[in-house]
Amino acid sequence: MTEGVFRHAGTVIWLVALAIGLSAALVGWLLSRALAEVPEEDRQYKDPPPAGFRLAWLPIQWVSHYLAPFVHGKARDRIAARLLRAGLDYCLSPAQFIASRIVCGLLCGALAWWTLGSFDQREIGEPGFGNGIYLQVFLYAALFGGFYPGIWLKDRIALRRREMLKSLPFYLDIITLCVEAGLNLQGAVQQAVAKGPGGVLREEFQRMLRDVRAGKPRAEALRNMAERLQEPAVSHFVIAVIQAERMGMNLGPVLRAQADQRRSERFLRAEKLAMEAPVKMLFPLIFFIMPCTFAVLFFPIVMKFMHSGL
């Protein structure tokens, strides 16, 4: 009787193990088929993705392939506009950016789960953290990881804008000198690209020159550059140049006025930041520096009073 029970129990265990193995194999086969159906992306005419994206590019590519049909309408246009301002329109698609947020969230959640588990070295019988704590840490870390690519993209746009506004007067000065020396606008821009510092404007001017060489009208290439940067200073420069060429005016005085105006705006921005600095330093001064100063000054006095018996 007992031997029959044990024999049947062993058979049931083998059947359960076989079912679990077959299920795992089926899931692995379905997953491998799903991954094999993802086509390899042709990036011959695209820029390489940023360094952080390259670390997890395969999962991002897989997720974006199945996510792309659901990304459409205003959401796609909004993300595409932000990628354009960040200079990533030839690096990432809107679906790939959304996929990066999903993958980053899952990776951060898994890392937080593993980190919490490494500290949870409890002995047998001790309560430990519990499944609820693990789940909360995973969710919070996943939320942070999901929001981080958006924060990074916003910081990249702001950094490009500051760099562009800083170097714009210098480029306008070079273009103005070249035009006044007898070059046309395209030749002046080529000299500015060759002699100017690297950065956002140099890349955008190079892209504008490539568009002109590819057959686009110069006015359209300039408008496309202003649309990519979406900065009023660049838009005013482009409008002034296009209007001067259309009316047959001399470009030298127009470019000189634009360079002077951009330089004045840069000085005004520097004065504004200098005036904001004392206000921004007020909080750390009151809550961090002054308490430490008072502690250093009053500590000998307090100790002297304490030893004197007062």
PDB file of N, CA and C in Angstrom, residues 25-124:
ATOM      1  N   ALA A  25      10.581  25.358 -22.138  1.00  0.00           N
ATOM      2  CA  ALA A  25      11.084  25.237 -23.506  1.00  0.00           C
ATOM      3  C   ALA A  25      10.172  25.947 -24.498  1.00  0.00           C
ATOM      4  N   LEU A  26       8.852  25.847 -24.278  1.00  0.00           N
ATOM      5  CA  LEU A  26       7.907  26.520 -25.167  1.00  0.00           C
ATOM      6  C   LEU A  26       8.049  28.030 -25.075  1.00  0.00           C
ATOM      7  N   VAL A  27       8.190  28.537 -23.846  1.00  0.00           N
ATOM      8  CA  VAL A  27       8.369  29.988 -23.673  1.00  0.00           C
ATOM      9  C   VAL A  27       9.663  30.446 -24.337  1.00  0.00           C
ATOM     10  N   GLY A  28      10.741  29.669 -24.153  1.00  0.00           N
ATOM     11  CA  GLY A  28      12.003  30.026 -24.793  1.00  0.00           C
ATOM     12  C   GLY A  28      11.908  29.996 -26.307  1.00  0.00           C
ATOM     13  N   TRP A  29      11.196  29.007 -26.844  1.00  0.00           N
ATOM     14  CA  TRP A  29      11.039  28.929 -28.299  1.00  0.00           C
ATOM     15  C   TRP A  29      10.234  30.100 -28.834  1.00  0.00           C
ATOM     16  N   LEU A  30       9.135  30.449 -28.137  1.00  0.00           N
ATOM     17  CA  LEU A  30       8.331  31.592 -28.570  1.00  0.00           C
ATOM     18  C   LEU A  30       9.133  32.882 -28.486  1.00  0.00           C
ATOM     19  N   LEU A  31       9.916  33.016 -27.414  1.00  0.00           N
ATOM     20  CA  LEU A  31      10.726  34.224 -27.274  1.00  0.00           C
ATOM     21  C   LEU A  31      11.791  34.298 -28.363  1.00  0.00           C
ATOM     22  N   SER A  32      12.421  33.174 -28.670  1.00  0.00           N
ATOM     23  CA  SER A  32      13.438  33.180 -29.724  1.00  0.00           C
ATOM     24  C   SER A  32      12.826  33.496 -31.087  1.00  0.00           C
ATOM     25  N   ARG A  33      11.609  33.011 -31.344  1.00  0.00           N
ATOM     26  CA  ARG A  33      10.940  33.338 -32.607  1.00  0.00           C
ATOM     27  C   ARG A  33      10.602  34.820 -32.680  1.00  0.00           C
ATOM     28  N   ALA A  34      10.114  35.347 -31.554  1.00  0.00           N
ATOM     29  CA  ALA A  34       9.776  36.776 -31.536  1.00  0.00           C
ATOM     30  C   ALA A  34      11.012  37.633 -31.775  1.00  0.00           C
ATOM     31  N   LEU A  35      12.149  37.243 -31.194  1.00  0.00           N
ATOM     32  CA  LEU A  35      13.374  38.011 -31.389  1.00  0.00           C
ATOM     33  C   LEU A  35      13.917  37.830 -32.802  1.00  0.00           C
ATOM     34  N   ALA A  36      13.736  36.642 -33.380  1.00  0.00           N
ATOM     35  CA  ALA A  36      14.230  36.409 -34.737  1.00  0.00           C
ATOM     36  C   ALA A  36      13.437  37.180 -35.775  1.00  0.00           C
ATOM     37  N   GLU A  37      12.188  37.515 -35.466  1.00  0.00           N
ATOM     38  CA  GLU A  37      11.366  38.266 -36.410  1.00  0.00           C
ATOM     39  C   GLU A  37      11.720  39.751 -36.452  1.00  0.00           C
ATOM     40  N   VAL A  38      12.530  40.228 -35.493  1.00  0.00           N
ATOM     41  CA  VAL A  38      12.928  41.641 -35.490  1.00  0.00           C
ATOM     42  C   VAL A  38      13.986  41.848 -36.565  1.00  0.00           C
ATOM     43  N   PRO A  39      13.737  42.673 -37.566  1.00  0.00           N
ATOM     44  CA  PRO A  39      14.735  42.868 -38.633  1.00  0.00           C
ATOM     45  C   PRO A  39      15.904  43.710 -38.143  1.00  0.00           C
ATOM     46  N   GLU A  40      17.027  43.498 -38.749  1.00  0.00           N
ATOM     47  CA  GLU A  40      18.206  44.293 -38.410  1.00  0.00           C
ATOM     48  C   GLU A  40      18.078  45.686 -39.016  1.00  0.00           C
ATOM     49  N   GLU A  41      18.320  46.698 -38.193  1.00  0.00           N
ATOM     50  CA  GLU A  41      18.135  48.087 -38.640  1.00  0.00           C
ATOM     51  C   GLU A  41      19.300  48.516 -39.527  1.00  0.00           C
ATOM     52  N   ASP A  42      18.975  49.175 -40.606  1.00  0.00           N
ATOM     53  CA  ASP A  42      19.980  49.717 -41.518  1.00  0.00           C
ATOM     54  C   ASP A  42      20.388  51.100 -41.029  1.00  0.00           C
ATOM     55  N   ARG A  43      21.540  51.198 -40.409  1.00  0.00           N
ATOM     56  CA  ARG A  43      22.028  52.462 -39.849  1.00  0.00           C
ATOM     57  C   ARG A  43      23.177  53.041 -40.683  1.00  0.00           C
ATOM     58  N   GLN A  44      23.201  52.730 -41.955  1.00  0.00           N
ATOM     59  CA  GLN A  44      24.278  53.216 -42.810  1.00  0.00           C
ATOM     60  C   GLN A  44      24.249  54.734 -42.926  1.00  0.00           C
ATOM     61  N   TYR A  45      23.039  55.285 -42.962  1.00  0.00           N
ATOM     62  CA  TYR A  45      22.908  56.735 -43.117  1.00  0.00           C
ATOM     63  C   TYR A  45      22.445  57.393 -41.818  1.00  0.00           C
ATOM     64  N   LYS A  46      22.671  56.737 -40.693  1.00  0.00           N
ATOM     65  CA  LYS A  46      22.285  57.286 -39.399  1.00  0.00           C
ATOM     66  C   LYS A  46      23.508  57.472 -38.520  1.00  0.00           C
ATOM     67  N   ASP A  47      23.383  58.387 -37.577  1.00  0.00           N
ATOM     68  CA  ASP A  47      24.452  58.591 -36.609  1.00  0.00           C
ATOM     69  C   ASP A  47      24.384  57.504 -35.536  1.00  0.00           C
ATOM     70  N   PRO A  48      25.501  57.187 -34.904  1.00  0.00           N
ATOM     71  CA  PRO A  48      25.467  56.179 -33.835  1.00  0.00           C
ATOM     72  C   PRO A  48      24.663  56.680 -32.651  1.00  0.00           C
ATOM     73  N   PRO A  49      23.950  55.813 -31.958  1.00  0.00           N
ATOM     74  CA  PRO A  49      23.172  56.242 -30.791  1.00  0.00           C
ATOM     75  C   PRO A  49      24.089  56.680 -29.661  1.00  0.00           C
ATOM     76  N   PRO A  50      23.588  57.440 -28.700  1.00  0.00           N
ATOM     77  CA  PRO A  50      24.419  57.843 -27.549  1.00  0.00           C
ATOM     78  C   PRO A  50      24.957  56.640 -26.791  1.00  0.00           C
ATOM     79  N   ALA A  51      25.972  56.911 -25.962  1.00  0.00           N
ATOM     80  CA  ALA A  51      26.683  55.818 -25.291  1.00  0.00           C
ATOM     81  C   ALA A  51      25.767  55.007 -24.395  1.00  0.00           C
ATOM     82  N   GLY A  52      24.906  55.674 -23.628  1.00  0.00           N
ATOM     83  CA  GLY A  52      24.012  54.946 -22.746  1.00  0.00           C
ATOM     84  C   GLY A  52      23.035  54.055 -23.495  1.00  0.00           C
ATOM     85  N   PHE A  53      22.616  54.460 -24.661  1.00  0.00           N
ATOM     86  CA  PHE A  53      21.703  53.647 -25.462  1.00  0.00           C
ATOM     87  C   PHE A  53      22.424  52.448 -26.080  1.00  0.00           C
ATOM     88  N   ARG A  54      23.705  52.626 -26.414  1.00  0.00           N
ATOM     89  CA  ARG A  54      24.448  51.514 -27.020  1.00  0.00           C
ATOM     90  C   ARG A  54      24.624  50.352 -26.049  1.00  0.00           C
ATOM     91  N   LEU A  55      24.635  50.631 -24.735  1.00  0.00           N
ATOM     92  CA  LEU A  55      24.811  49.559 -23.762  1.00  0.00           C
ATOM     93  C   LEU A  55      23.639  48.588 -23.760  1.00  0.00           C
ATOM     94  N   ALA A  56      22.446  49.073 -24.083  1.00  0.00           N
ATOM     95  CA  ALA A  56      21.254  48.212 -24.091  1.00  0.00           C
ATOM     96  C   ALA A  56      20.534  48.333 -25.427  1.00  0.00           C
ATOM     97  N   TRP A  57      21.301  48.409 -26.521  1.00  0.00           N
ATOM     98  CA  TRP A  57      20.691  48.685 -27.819  1.00  0.00           C
ATOM     99  C   TRP A  57      19.846  47.523 -28.323  1.00  0.00           C
ATOM    100  N   LEU A  58      20.278  46.296 -28.110  1.00  0.00           N
ATOM    101  CA  LEU A  58      19.499  45.159 -28.593  1.00  0.00           C
ATOM    102  C   LEU A  58      18.118  45.076 -27.929  1.00  0.00           C
ATOM    103  N   PRO A  59      18.005  45.143 -26.600  1.00  0.00           N
ATOM    104  CA  PRO A  59      16.647  45.168 -26.015  1.00  0.00           C
ATOM    105  C   PRO A  59      15.816  46.360 -26.476  1.00  0.00           C
ATOM    106  N   ILE A  60      16.461  47.521 -26.636  1.00  0.00           N
ATOM    107  CA  ILE A  60      15.719  48.700 -27.103  1.00  0.00           C
ATOM    108  C   ILE A  60      15.183  48.474 -28.510  1.00  0.00           C
ATOM    109  N   GLN A  61      16.007  47.890 -29.377  1.00  0.00           N
ATOM    110  CA  GLN A  61      15.590  47.614 -30.746  1.00  0.00           C
ATOM    111  C   GLN A  61      14.456  46.596 -30.781  1.00  0.00           C
ATOM    112  N   TRP A  62      14.530  45.567 -29.945  1.00  0.00           N
ATOM    113  CA  TRP A  62      13.479  44.556 -29.917  1.00  0.00           C
ATOM    114  C   TRP A  62      12.161  45.135 -29.439  1.00  0.00           C
ATOM    115  N   VAL A  63      12.210  45.918 -28.354  1.00  0.00           N
ATOM    116  CA  VAL A  63      10.977  46.499 -27.810  1.00  0.00           C
ATOM    117  C   VAL A  63      10.391  47.515 -28.782  1.00  0.00           C
ATOM    118  N   SER A  64      11.248  48.331 -29.406  1.00  0.00           N
ATOM    119  CA  SER A  64      10.744  49.363 -30.317  1.00  0.00           C
ATOM    120  C   SER A  64      10.089  48.755 -31.554  1.00  0.00           C
ATOM    121  N   HIS A  65      10.542  47.575 -31.989  1.00  0.00           N
ATOM    122  CA  HIS A  65       9.948  46.945 -33.172  1.00  0.00           C
ATOM    123  C   HIS A  65       8.477  46.613 -32.929  1.00  0.00           C
ATOM    124  N   TYR A  66       8.160  46.097 -31.753  1.00  0.00           N
ATOM    125  CA  TYR A  66       6.771  45.744 -31.452  1.00  0.00           C
ATOM    126  C   TYR A  66       5.984  46.935 -30.893  1.00  0.00           C
ATOM    127  N   LEU A  67       6.690  47.991 -30.487  1.00  0.00           N
ATOM    128  CA  LEU A  67       6.011  49.166 -29.954  1.00  0.00           C
ATOM    129  C   LEU A  67       5.675  50.188 -31.031  1.00  0.00           C
ATOM    130  N   ALA A  68       6.403  50.160 -32.152  1.00  0.00           N
ATOM    131  CA  ALA A  68       6.244  51.177 -33.196  1.00  0.00           C
ATOM    132  C   ALA A  68       4.813  51.303 -33.724  1.00  0.00           C
ATOM    133  N   PRO A  69       4.052  50.197 -33.945  1.00  0.00           N
ATOM    134  CA  PRO A  69       2.684  50.382 -34.455  1.00  0.00           C
ATOM    135  C   PRO A  69       1.754  51.136 -33.509  1.00  0.00           C
ATOM    136  N   PHE A  70       2.106  51.199 -32.225  1.00  0.00           N
ATOM    137  CA  PHE A  70       1.238  51.870 -31.253  1.00  0.00           C
ATOM    138  C   PHE A  70       1.652  53.316 -30.998  1.00  0.00           C
ATOM    139  N   VAL A  71       2.789  53.744 -31.548  1.00  0.00           N
ATOM    140  CA  VAL A  71       3.267  55.121 -31.372  1.00  0.00           C
ATOM    141  C   VAL A  71       2.890  55.908 -32.610  1.00  0.00           C
ATOM    142  N   HIS A  72       1.929  56.771 -32.486  1.00  0.00           N
ATOM    143  CA  HIS A  72       1.470  57.544 -33.638  1.00  0.00           C
ATOM    144  C   HIS A  72       0.806  58.816 -33.138  1.00  0.00           C
ATOM    145  N   GLY A  73       0.503  59.686 -34.058  1.00  0.00           N
ATOM    146  CA  GLY A  73      -0.237  60.893 -33.736  1.00  0.00           C
ATOM    147  C   GLY A  73       0.598  61.928 -33.009  1.00  0.00           C
ATOM    148  N   LYS A  74      -0.034  62.596 -32.051  1.00  0.00           N
ATOM    149  CA  LYS A  74       0.604  63.718 -31.359  1.00  0.00           C
ATOM    150  C   LYS A  74       1.800  63.272 -30.525  1.00  0.00           C
ATOM    151  N   ALA A  75       1.701  62.092 -29.915  1.00  0.00           N
ATOM    152  CA  ALA A  75       2.819  61.623 -29.096  1.00  0.00           C
ATOM    153  C   ALA A  75       4.076  61.444 -29.938  1.00  0.00           C
ATOM    154  N   ARG A  76       3.945  60.845 -31.113  1.00  0.00           N
ATOM    155  CA  ARG A  76       5.105  60.656 -31.981  1.00  0.00           C
ATOM    156  C   ARG A  76       5.662  61.995 -32.442  1.00  0.00           C
ATOM    157  N   ASP A  77       4.785  62.928 -32.821  1.00  0.00           N
ATOM    158  CA  ASP A  77       5.256  64.236 -33.283  1.00  0.00           C
ATOM    159  C   ASP A  77       5.949  64.997 -32.157  1.00  0.00           C
ATOM    160  N   ARG A  78       5.421  64.891 -30.947  1.00  0.00           N
ATOM    161  CA  ARG A  78       6.036  65.600 -29.828  1.00  0.00           C
ATOM    162  C   ARG A  78       7.428  65.046 -29.508  1.00  0.00           C
ATOM    163  N   ILE A  79       7.547  63.737 -29.494  1.00  0.00           N
ATOM    164  CA  ILE A  79       8.860  63.138 -29.216  1.00  0.00           C
ATOM    165  C   ILE A  79       9.828  63.414 -30.359  1.00  0.00           C
ATOM    166  N   ALA A  80       9.335  63.360 -31.600  1.00  0.00           N
ATOM    167  CA  ALA A  80      10.202  63.652 -32.748  1.00  0.00           C
ATOM    168  C   ALA A  80      10.715  65.090 -32.702  1.00  0.00           C
ATOM    169  N   ALA A  81       9.867  66.034 -32.264  1.00  0.00           N
ATOM    170  CA  ALA A  81      10.304  67.428 -32.156  1.00  0.00           C
ATOM    171  C   ALA A  81      11.381  67.582 -31.078  1.00  0.00           C
ATOM    172  N   ARG A  82      11.236  66.882 -29.970  1.00  0.00           N
ATOM    173  CA  ARG A  82      12.253  66.957 -28.912  1.00  0.00           C
ATOM    174  C   ARG A  82      13.561  66.315 -29.358  1.00  0.00           C
ATOM    175  N   LEU A  83      13.473  65.204 -30.060  1.00  0.00           N
ATOM    176  CA  LEU A  83      14.692  64.581 -30.579  1.00  0.00           C
ATOM    177  C   LEU A  83      15.369  65.475 -31.613  1.00  0.00           C
ATOM    178  N   LEU A  84      14.573  66.191 -32.393  1.00  0.00           N
ATOM    179  CA  LEU A  84      15.141  67.118 -33.371  1.00  0.00           C
ATOM    180  C   LEU A  84      15.898  68.242 -32.680  1.00  0.00           C
ATOM    181  N   ARG A  85      15.325  68.808 -31.619  1.00  0.00           N
ATOM    182  CA  ARG A  85      15.991  69.884 -30.884  1.00  0.00           C
ATOM    183  C   ARG A  85      17.247  69.385 -30.184  1.00  0.00           C
ATOM    184  N   ALA A  86      17.253  68.109 -29.796  1.00  0.00           N
ATOM    185  CA  ALA A  86      18.428  67.544 -29.129  1.00  0.00           C
ATOM    186  C   ALA A  86      19.491  67.072 -30.105  1.00  0.00           C
ATOM    187  N   GLY A  87      19.218  67.164 -31.422  1.00  0.00           N
ATOM    188  CA  GLY A  87      20.183  66.700 -32.410  1.00  0.00           C
ATOM    189  C   GLY A  87      20.247  65.196 -32.535  1.00  0.00           C
ATOM    190  N   LEU A  88      19.160  64.500 -32.189  1.00  0.00           N
ATOM    191  CA  LEU A  88      19.137  63.037 -32.216  1.00  0.00           C
ATOM    192  C   LEU A  88      18.151  62.503 -33.239  1.00  0.00           C
ATOM    193  N   ASP A  89      17.711  63.341 -34.187  1.00  0.00           N
ATOM    194  CA  ASP A  89      16.711  62.883 -35.143  1.00  0.00           C
ATOM    195  C   ASP A  89      17.264  61.830 -36.092  1.00  0.00           C
ATOM    196  N   TYR A  90      18.603  61.817 -36.316  1.00  0.00           N
ATOM    197  CA  TYR A  90      19.231  60.777 -37.126  1.00  0.00           C
ATOM    198  C   TYR A  90      19.862  59.685 -36.269  1.00  0.00           C
ATOM    199  N   CYS A  91      19.588  59.684 -34.971  1.00  0.00           N
ATOM    200  CA  CYS A  91      20.094  58.651 -34.065  1.00  0.00           C
ATOM    201  C   CYS A  91      18.982  57.739 -33.565  1.00  0.00           C
ATOM    202  N   LEU A  92      17.860  58.345 -33.152  1.00  0.00           N
ATOM    203  CA  LEU A  92      16.777  57.599 -32.519  1.00  0.00           C
ATOM    204  C   LEU A  92      15.463  57.955 -33.184  1.00  0.00           C
ATOM    205  N   SER A  93      14.565  57.002 -33.193  1.00  0.00           N
ATOM    206  CA  SER A  93      13.180  57.246 -33.600  1.00  0.00           C
ATOM    207  C   SER A  93      12.323  57.402 -32.348  1.00  0.00           C
ATOM    208  N   PRO A  94      11.123  57.970 -32.467  1.00  0.00           N
ATOM    209  CA  PRO A  94      10.262  58.084 -31.279  1.00  0.00           C
ATOM    210  C   PRO A  94       9.985  56.741 -30.610  1.00  0.00           C
ATOM    211  N   ALA A  95       9.779  55.691 -31.398  1.00  0.00           N
ATOM    212  CA  ALA A  95       9.533  54.373 -30.801  1.00  0.00           C
ATOM    213  C   ALA A  95      10.758  53.880 -30.043  1.00  0.00           C
ATOM    214  N   GLN A  96      11.950  54.130 -30.562  1.00  0.00           N
ATOM    215  CA  GLN A  96      13.160  53.691 -29.868  1.00  0.00           C
ATOM    216  C   GLN A  96      13.358  54.470 -28.577  1.00  0.00           C
ATOM    217  N   PHE A  97      12.984  55.746 -28.565  1.00  0.00           N
ATOM    218  CA  PHE A  97      13.126  56.517 -27.326  1.00  0.00           C
ATOM    219  C   PHE A  97      12.150  56.011 -26.259  1.00  0.00           C
ATOM    220  N   ILE A  98      10.924  55.731 -26.643  1.00  0.00           N
ATOM    221  CA  ILE A  98       9.967  55.176 -25.683  1.00  0.00           C
ATOM    222  C   ILE A  98      10.430  53.802 -25.203  1.00  0.00           C
ATOM    223  N   ALA A  99      10.962  52.989 -26.118  1.00  0.00           N
ATOM    224  CA  ALA A  99      11.487  51.682 -25.727  1.00  0.00           C
ATOM    225  C   ALA A  99      12.653  51.826 -24.756  1.00  0.00           C
ATOM    226  N   SER A 100      13.468  52.855 -24.924  1.00  0.00           N
ATOM    227  CA  SER A 100      14.581  53.065 -23.987  1.00  0.00           C
ATOM    228  C   SER A 100      14.071  53.382 -22.591  1.00  0.00           C
ATOM    229  N   ARG A 101      12.958  54.088 -22.488  1.00  0.00           N
ATOM    230  CA  ARG A 101      12.388  54.367 -21.168  1.00  0.00           C
ATOM    231  C   ARG A 101      11.886  53.087 -20.510  1.00  0.00           C
ATOM    232  N   ILE A 102      11.276  52.208 -21.294  1.00  0.00           N
ATOM    233  CA  ILE A 102      10.783  50.941 -20.744  1.00  0.00           C
ATOM    234  C   ILE A 102      11.956  50.069 -20.299  1.00  0.00           C
ATOM    235  N   VAL A 103      12.967  49.934 -21.164  1.00  0.00           N
ATOM    236  CA  VAL A 103      14.117  49.089 -20.832  1.00  0.00           C
ATOM    237  C   VAL A 103      14.884  49.652 -19.647  1.00  0.00           C
ATOM    238  N   CYS A 104      15.047  50.968 -19.601  1.00  0.00           N
ATOM    239  CA  CYS A 104      15.759  51.590 -18.481  1.00  0.00           C
ATOM    240  C   CYS A 104      14.994  51.380 -17.172  1.00  0.00           C
ATOM    241  N   GLY A 105      13.666  51.477 -17.225  1.00  0.00           N
ATOM    242  CA  GLY A 105      12.880  51.235 -16.028  1.00  0.00           C
ATOM    243  C   GLY A 105      13.025  49.808 -15.526  1.00  0.00           C
ATOM    244  N   LEU A 106      12.969  48.843 -16.431  1.00  0.00           N
ATOM    245  CA  LEU A 106      13.113  47.441 -16.022  1.00  0.00           C
ATOM    246  C   LEU A 106      14.512  47.161 -15.483  1.00  0.00           C
ATOM    247  N   LEU A 107      15.533  47.713 -16.116  1.00  0.00           N
ATOM    248  CA  LEU A 107      16.895  47.492 -15.639  1.00  0.00           C
ATOM    249  C   LEU A 107      17.119  48.121 -14.266  1.00  0.00           C
ATOM    250  N   CYS A 108      16.614  49.330 -14.059  1.00  0.00           N
ATOM    251  CA  CYS A 108      16.761  49.974 -12.745  1.00  0.00           C
ATOM    252  C   CYS A 108      15.992  49.207 -11.677  1.00  0.00           C
ATOM    253  N   GLY A 109      14.796  48.726 -12.014  1.00  0.00           N
ATOM    254  CA  GLY A 109      14.042  47.934 -11.058  1.00  0.00           C
ATOM    255  C   GLY A 109      14.749  46.642 -10.694  1.00  0.00           C
ATOM    256  N   ALA A 110      15.297  45.947 -11.693  1.00  0.00           N
ATOM    257  CA  ALA A 110      16.026  44.706 -11.422  1.00  0.00           C
ATOM    258  C   ALA A 110      17.291  44.971 -10.609  1.00  0.00           C
ATOM    259  N   LEU A 111      17.991  46.073 -10.909  1.00  0.00           N
ATOM    260  CA  LEU A 111      19.192  46.406 -10.144  1.00  0.00           C
ATOM    261  C   LEU A 111      18.849  46.734  -8.695  1.00  0.00           C
ATOM    262  N   ALA A 112      17.756  47.481  -8.486  1.00  0.00           N
ATOM    263  CA  ALA A 112      17.346  47.792  -7.123  1.00  0.00           C
ATOM    264  C   ALA A 112      16.927  46.526  -6.368  1.00  0.00           C
ATOM    265  N   TRP A 113      16.237  45.611  -7.040  1.00  0.00           N
ATOM    266  CA  TRP A 113      15.844  44.335  -6.420  1.00  0.00           C
ATOM    267  C   TRP A 113      17.079  43.535  -6.012  1.00  0.00           C
ATOM    268  N   TRP A 114      18.071  43.447  -6.906  1.00  0.00           N
ATOM    269  CA  TRP A 114      19.290  42.711  -6.599  1.00  0.00           C
ATOM    270  C   TRP A 114      20.071  43.370  -5.457  1.00  0.00           C
ATOM    271  N   THR A 115      20.140  44.724  -5.460  1.00  0.00           N
ATOM    272  CA  THR A 115      20.854  45.421  -4.398  1.00  0.00           C
ATOM    273  C   THR A 115      20.187  45.196  -3.049  1.00  0.00           C
ATOM    274  N   LEU A 116      18.863  45.277  -3.011  1.00  0.00           N
ATOM    275  CA  LEU A 116      18.150  45.029  -1.765  1.00  0.00           C
ATOM    276  C   LEU A 116      18.349  43.591  -1.300  1.00  0.00           C
ATOM    277  N   GLY A 117      18.341  42.644  -2.232  1.00  0.00           N
ATOM    278  CA  GLY A 117      18.568  41.256  -1.859  1.00  0.00           C
ATOM    279  C   GLY A 117      19.960  41.009  -1.328  1.00  0.00           C
ATOM    280  N   SER A 118      20.961  41.763  -1.827  1.00  0.00           N
ATOM    281  CA  SER A 118      22.320  41.583  -1.325  1.00  0.00           C
ATOM    282  C   SER A 118      22.467  42.058   0.111  1.00  0.00           C
ATOM    283  N   PHE A 119      21.624  43.011   0.557  1.00  0.00           N
ATOM    284  CA  PHE A 119      21.648  43.458   1.953  1.00  0.00           C
ATOM    285  C   PHE A 119      20.744  42.614   2.851  1.00  0.00           C
ATOM    286  N   ASP A 120      19.914  41.805   2.229  1.00  0.00           N
ATOM    287  CA  ASP A 120      18.951  41.015   3.005  1.00  0.00           C
ATOM    288  C   ASP A 120      19.558  39.658   3.349  1.00  0.00           C
ATOM    289  N   GLN A 121      20.673  39.664   4.073  1.00  0.00           N
ATOM    290  CA  GLN A 121      21.355  38.434   4.460  1.00  0.00           C
ATOM    291  C   GLN A 121      20.876  38.010   5.848  1.00  0.00           C
ATOM    292  N   ARG A 122      19.628  37.602   5.944  1.00  0.00           N
ATOM    293  CA  ARG A 122      19.040  37.243   7.234  1.00  0.00           C
ATOM    294  C   ARG A 122      19.274  35.756   7.518  1.00  0.00           C
ATOM    295  N   GLU A 123      19.261  35.460   8.753  1.00  0.00           N
ATOM    296  CA  GLU A 123      19.372  34.072   9.185  1.00  0.00           C
ATOM    297  C   GLU A 123      18.001  33.409   9.143  1.00  0.00           C
ATOM    298  N   ILE A 124      17.980  32.084   9.313  1.00  0.00           N
ATOM    299  CA  ILE A 124      16.727  31.336   9.302  1.00  0.00           C
ATOM    300  C   ILE A 124      15.890  31.741  10.520  1.00  0.00           C
TER     301      ILE A 124
END
